[in-house]
Amino acid sequence: MAHFEIHLTDVARGMAFYKGLFGWSFTAMPGGEDMDYHLIDGDQIGMDKDLTGGVMRRMGDAPAAGAPVRGGTMTFEVTDCDASYAWALENGGAEALPPMDYPGIGRCAYVEDGEGNIVGMITPAEGAA
């Protein structure tokens, strides 16, 4: 896994929770202001480590309490984000978020897998971790 995200209704409250729980710190991601996106830094997570993570403002209604899956997404590294996104849509997936470029990070997209799960894919920017 290359990257994970935690979607939050109240980003400040969520960051405080995860700082207390895991000792994570957070840095606002350049270009992510519209989503209140913050990169996570921790013992095993960070831009200089094998795993990156982020928190961001939820882009829709919060999942119903008690639902079996209510938050985070897994994002996997792919060679071509656009081609993988197109394949997913042609093979039973549905758009969650279309491909977008994140400066210094890469090109990323999200699809629903046909089973109600959201999965992300990223083609890292050249030189990105």
PDB file of C-alpha atoms in Angstrom:
ATOM      1  CA  MET A   1       0.000   0.000   0.000  1.00  0.00           C
ATOM      2  CA  ALA A   2       1.336   3.411  -0.919  1.00  0.00           C
ATOM      3  CA  HIS A   3      -1.064   5.778   0.849  1.00  0.00           C
ATOM      4  CA  PHE A   4      -4.133   5.901   3.078  1.00  0.00           C
ATOM      5  CA  GLU A   5      -6.595   8.630   4.011  1.00  0.00           C
ATOM      6  CA  ILE A   6      -8.976   9.319   6.836  1.00  0.00           C
ATOM      7  CA  HIS A   7     -11.996  11.439   5.926  1.00  0.00           C
ATOM      8  CA  LEU A   8     -13.215  13.699   8.734  1.00  0.00           C
ATOM      9  CA  THR A   9     -16.244  15.907   9.274  1.00  0.00           C
ATOM     10  CA  ASP A  10     -14.252  18.108  11.695  1.00  0.00           C
ATOM     11  CA  VAL A  11     -10.615  18.015  10.564  1.00  0.00           C
ATOM     12  CA  ALA A  12      -9.212  19.817  13.624  1.00  0.00           C
ATOM     13  CA  ARG A  13     -11.008  17.477  16.018  1.00  0.00           C
ATOM     14  CA  GLY A  14      -9.894  14.434  14.026  1.00  0.00           C
ATOM     15  CA  MET A  15      -6.267  15.537  13.949  1.00  0.00           C
ATOM     16  CA  ALA A  16      -6.332  16.062  17.713  1.00  0.00           C
ATOM     17  CA  PHE A  17      -7.757  12.556  18.148  1.00  0.00           C
ATOM     18  CA  TYR A  18      -5.094  10.871  15.990  1.00  0.00           C
ATOM     19  CA  LYS A  19      -2.305  12.980  17.510  1.00  0.00           C
ATOM     20  CA  GLY A  20      -3.350  11.700  20.909  1.00  0.00           C
ATOM     21  CA  LEU A  21      -3.953   8.128  19.776  1.00  0.00           C
ATOM     22  CA  PHE A  22      -0.866   7.549  17.614  1.00  0.00           C
ATOM     23  CA  GLY A  23       1.373  10.571  18.243  1.00  0.00           C
ATOM     24  CA  TRP A  24       0.960  11.718  14.631  1.00  0.00           C
ATOM     25  CA  SER A  25       1.702  15.267  13.530  1.00  0.00           C
ATOM     26  CA  PHE A  26       0.130  16.937  10.511  1.00  0.00           C
ATOM     27  CA  THR A  27       1.274  19.312   7.776  1.00  0.00           C
ATOM     28  CA  ALA A  28      -1.112  21.133   5.445  1.00  0.00           C
ATOM     29  CA  MET A  29      -0.572  19.837   1.902  1.00  0.00           C
ATOM     30  CA  PRO A  30       0.143  22.562  -0.678  1.00  0.00           C
ATOM     31  CA  GLY A  31      -2.693  22.460  -3.196  1.00  0.00           C
ATOM     32  CA  GLY A  32      -4.984  20.676  -0.741  1.00  0.00           C
ATOM     33  CA  GLU A  33      -6.512  23.753   0.868  1.00  0.00           C
ATOM     34  CA  ASP A  34      -9.961  23.226  -0.690  1.00  0.00           C
ATOM     35  CA  MET A  35     -10.151  19.820   0.999  1.00  0.00           C
ATOM     36  CA  ASP A  36      -8.428  20.869   4.257  1.00  0.00           C
ATOM     37  CA  TYR A  37      -5.915  18.128   3.387  1.00  0.00           C
ATOM     38  CA  HIS A  38      -3.078  17.412   5.829  1.00  0.00           C
ATOM     39  CA  LEU A  39      -0.251  14.912   5.433  1.00  0.00           C
ATOM     40  CA  ILE A  40       0.459  12.628   8.393  1.00  0.00           C
ATOM     41  CA  ASP A  41       3.893  12.225   9.939  1.00  0.00           C
ATOM     42  CA  GLY A  42       4.545   9.456  12.436  1.00  0.00           C
ATOM     43  CA  ASP A  43       7.041   6.743  13.309  1.00  0.00           C
ATOM     44  CA  GLN A  44       6.166   4.638  10.241  1.00  0.00           C
ATOM     45  CA  ILE A  45       4.181   7.140   8.145  1.00  0.00           C
ATOM     46  CA  GLY A  46       5.474  10.161   6.261  1.00  0.00           C
ATOM     47  CA  MET A  47       6.804  11.574   3.031  1.00  0.00           C
ATOM     48  CA  ASP A  48      10.258  10.123   3.746  1.00  0.00           C
ATOM     49  CA  LYS A  49       8.903   6.661   4.641  1.00  0.00           C
ATOM     50  CA  ASP A  50       7.423   3.705   2.730  1.00  0.00           C
ATOM     51  CA  LEU A  51       3.851   4.665   3.685  1.00  0.00           C
ATOM     52  CA  THR A  52       2.157   8.045   3.405  1.00  0.00           C
ATOM     53  CA  GLY A  53      -1.160   9.084   4.844  1.00  0.00           C
ATOM     54  CA  GLY A  54      -3.464  12.039   5.000  1.00  0.00           C
ATOM     55  CA  VAL A  55      -6.552  13.417   6.642  1.00  0.00           C
ATOM     56  CA  MET A  56      -9.078  15.528   4.809  1.00  0.00           C
ATOM     57  CA  ARG A  57     -12.508  17.106   5.132  1.00  0.00           C
ATOM     58  CA  ARG A  58     -15.275  14.649   4.307  1.00  0.00           C
ATOM     59  CA  MET A  59     -16.793  15.418   0.891  1.00  0.00           C
ATOM     60  CA  GLY A  60     -20.284  14.175   1.642  1.00  0.00           C
ATOM     61  CA  ASP A  61     -22.489  12.917   4.396  1.00  0.00           C
ATOM     62  CA  ALA A  62     -20.849  10.973   7.176  1.00  0.00           C
ATOM     63  CA  PRO A  63     -21.547   7.227   7.051  1.00  0.00           C
ATOM     64  CA  ALA A  64     -24.365   6.006   9.252  1.00  0.00           C
ATOM     65  CA  ALA A  65     -23.329   5.080  12.763  1.00  0.00           C
ATOM     66  CA  GLY A  66     -22.939   1.329  13.045  1.00  0.00           C
ATOM     67  CA  ALA A  67     -22.203   0.828   9.347  1.00  0.00           C
ATOM     68  CA  PRO A  68     -19.454  -1.784   8.875  1.00  0.00           C
ATOM     69  CA  VAL A  69     -17.147   0.538   6.904  1.00  0.00           C
ATOM     70  CA  ARG A  70     -17.288   4.177   7.863  1.00  0.00           C
ATOM     71  CA  GLY A  71     -14.151   5.999   6.902  1.00  0.00           C
ATOM     72  CA  GLY A  72     -10.637   5.467   5.661  1.00  0.00           C
ATOM     73  CA  THR A  73      -9.550   4.553   2.169  1.00  0.00           C
ATOM     74  CA  MET A  74      -6.615   2.543   0.909  1.00  0.00           C
ATOM     75  CA  THR A  75      -4.674   3.958  -2.018  1.00  0.00           C
ATOM     76  CA  PHE A  76      -2.449   1.709  -4.096  1.00  0.00           C
ATOM     77  CA  GLU A  77       0.378   2.723  -6.400  1.00  0.00           C
ATOM     78  CA  VAL A  78      -0.318   2.145 -10.114  1.00  0.00           C
ATOM     79  CA  THR A  79       1.744   2.785 -13.238  1.00  0.00           C
ATOM     80  CA  ASP A  80      -0.946   4.884 -14.981  1.00  0.00           C
ATOM     81  CA  CYS A  81      -3.688   6.403 -12.823  1.00  0.00           C
ATOM     82  CA  ASP A  82      -5.868   7.377 -15.787  1.00  0.00           C
ATOM     83  CA  ALA A  83      -5.678   3.930 -17.408  1.00  0.00           C
ATOM     84  CA  SER A  84      -6.429   2.172 -14.114  1.00  0.00           C
ATOM     85  CA  TYR A  85      -9.334   4.544 -13.448  1.00  0.00           C
ATOM     86  CA  ALA A  86     -10.761   3.876 -16.934  1.00  0.00           C
ATOM     87  CA  TRP A  87     -10.369   0.113 -16.448  1.00  0.00           C
ATOM     88  CA  ALA A  88     -12.250   0.286 -13.144  1.00  0.00           C
ATOM     89  CA  LEU A  89     -15.151   2.206 -14.699  1.00  0.00           C
ATOM     90  CA  GLU A  90     -15.318  -0.274 -17.594  1.00  0.00           C
ATOM     91  CA  ASN A  91     -15.304  -3.244 -15.227  1.00  0.00           C
ATOM     92  CA  GLY A  92     -18.079  -2.568 -12.742  1.00  0.00           C
ATOM     93  CA  GLY A  93     -16.548   0.289 -10.758  1.00  0.00           C
ATOM     94  CA  ALA A  94     -18.117   3.702 -10.300  1.00  0.00           C
ATOM     95  CA  GLU A  95     -16.559   7.138 -10.003  1.00  0.00           C
ATOM     96  CA  ALA A  96     -15.873   8.371  -6.495  1.00  0.00           C
ATOM     97  CA  LEU A  97     -13.351  11.124  -7.383  1.00  0.00           C
ATOM     98  CA  PRO A  98     -11.868  11.495 -10.878  1.00  0.00           C
ATOM     99  CA  PRO A  99      -8.109  11.670 -11.483  1.00  0.00           C
ATOM    100  CA  MET A 100      -6.476  14.823 -10.125  1.00  0.00           C
ATOM    101  CA  ASP A 101      -2.890  16.030  -9.924  1.00  0.00           C
ATOM    102  CA  TYR A 102      -1.431  16.807  -6.494  1.00  0.00           C
ATOM    103  CA  PRO A 103       1.802  18.814  -6.899  1.00  0.00           C
ATOM    104  CA  GLY A 104       4.828  16.933  -5.617  1.00  0.00           C
ATOM    105  CA  ILE A 105       2.658  13.925  -4.737  1.00  0.00           C
ATOM    106  CA  GLY A 106       1.244  12.468  -7.955  1.00  0.00           C
ATOM    107  CA  ARG A 107      -1.954  11.803  -9.886  1.00  0.00           C
ATOM    108  CA  CYS A 108      -4.687  10.177  -7.827  1.00  0.00           C
ATOM    109  CA  ALA A 109      -8.255   8.913  -8.346  1.00  0.00           C
ATOM    110  CA  TYR A 110     -10.880   6.983  -6.369  1.00  0.00           C
ATOM    111  CA  VAL A 111     -13.514   4.487  -7.460  1.00  0.00           C
ATOM    112  CA  GLU A 112     -16.244   2.473  -5.818  1.00  0.00           C
ATOM    113  CA  ASP A 113     -15.475  -1.188  -6.346  1.00  0.00           C
ATOM    114  CA  GLY A 114     -19.053  -2.292  -7.042  1.00  0.00           C
ATOM    115  CA  GLU A 115     -19.319  -3.642  -3.489  1.00  0.00           C
ATOM    116  CA  GLY A 116     -19.673  -0.292  -1.767  1.00  0.00           C
ATOM    117  CA  ASN A 117     -15.971   0.115  -0.954  1.00  0.00           C
ATOM    118  CA  ILE A 118     -13.913   3.089  -2.066  1.00  0.00           C
ATOM    119  CA  VAL A 119     -10.365   2.407  -3.232  1.00  0.00           C
ATOM    120  CA  GLY A 120      -7.749   4.884  -4.390  1.00  0.00           C
ATOM    121  CA  MET A 121      -4.983   4.675  -6.945  1.00  0.00           C
ATOM    122  CA  ILE A 122      -1.962   6.926  -7.360  1.00  0.00           C
ATOM    123  CA  THR A 123       0.789   7.359  -9.909  1.00  0.00           C
ATOM    124  CA  PRO A 124       3.515   9.112  -7.917  1.00  0.00           C
ATOM    125  CA  ALA A 125       5.020  12.309  -9.267  1.00  0.00           C
ATOM    126  CA  GLU A 126       8.564  11.903 -10.506  1.00  0.00           C
ATOM    127  CA  GLY A 127      10.856  11.996  -7.493  1.00  0.00           C
ATOM    128  CA  ALA A 128       7.985  11.625  -4.993  1.00  0.00           C
ATOM    129  CA  ALA A 129       8.281   9.038  -2.227  1.00  0.00           C
TER     130      ALA A 129
END
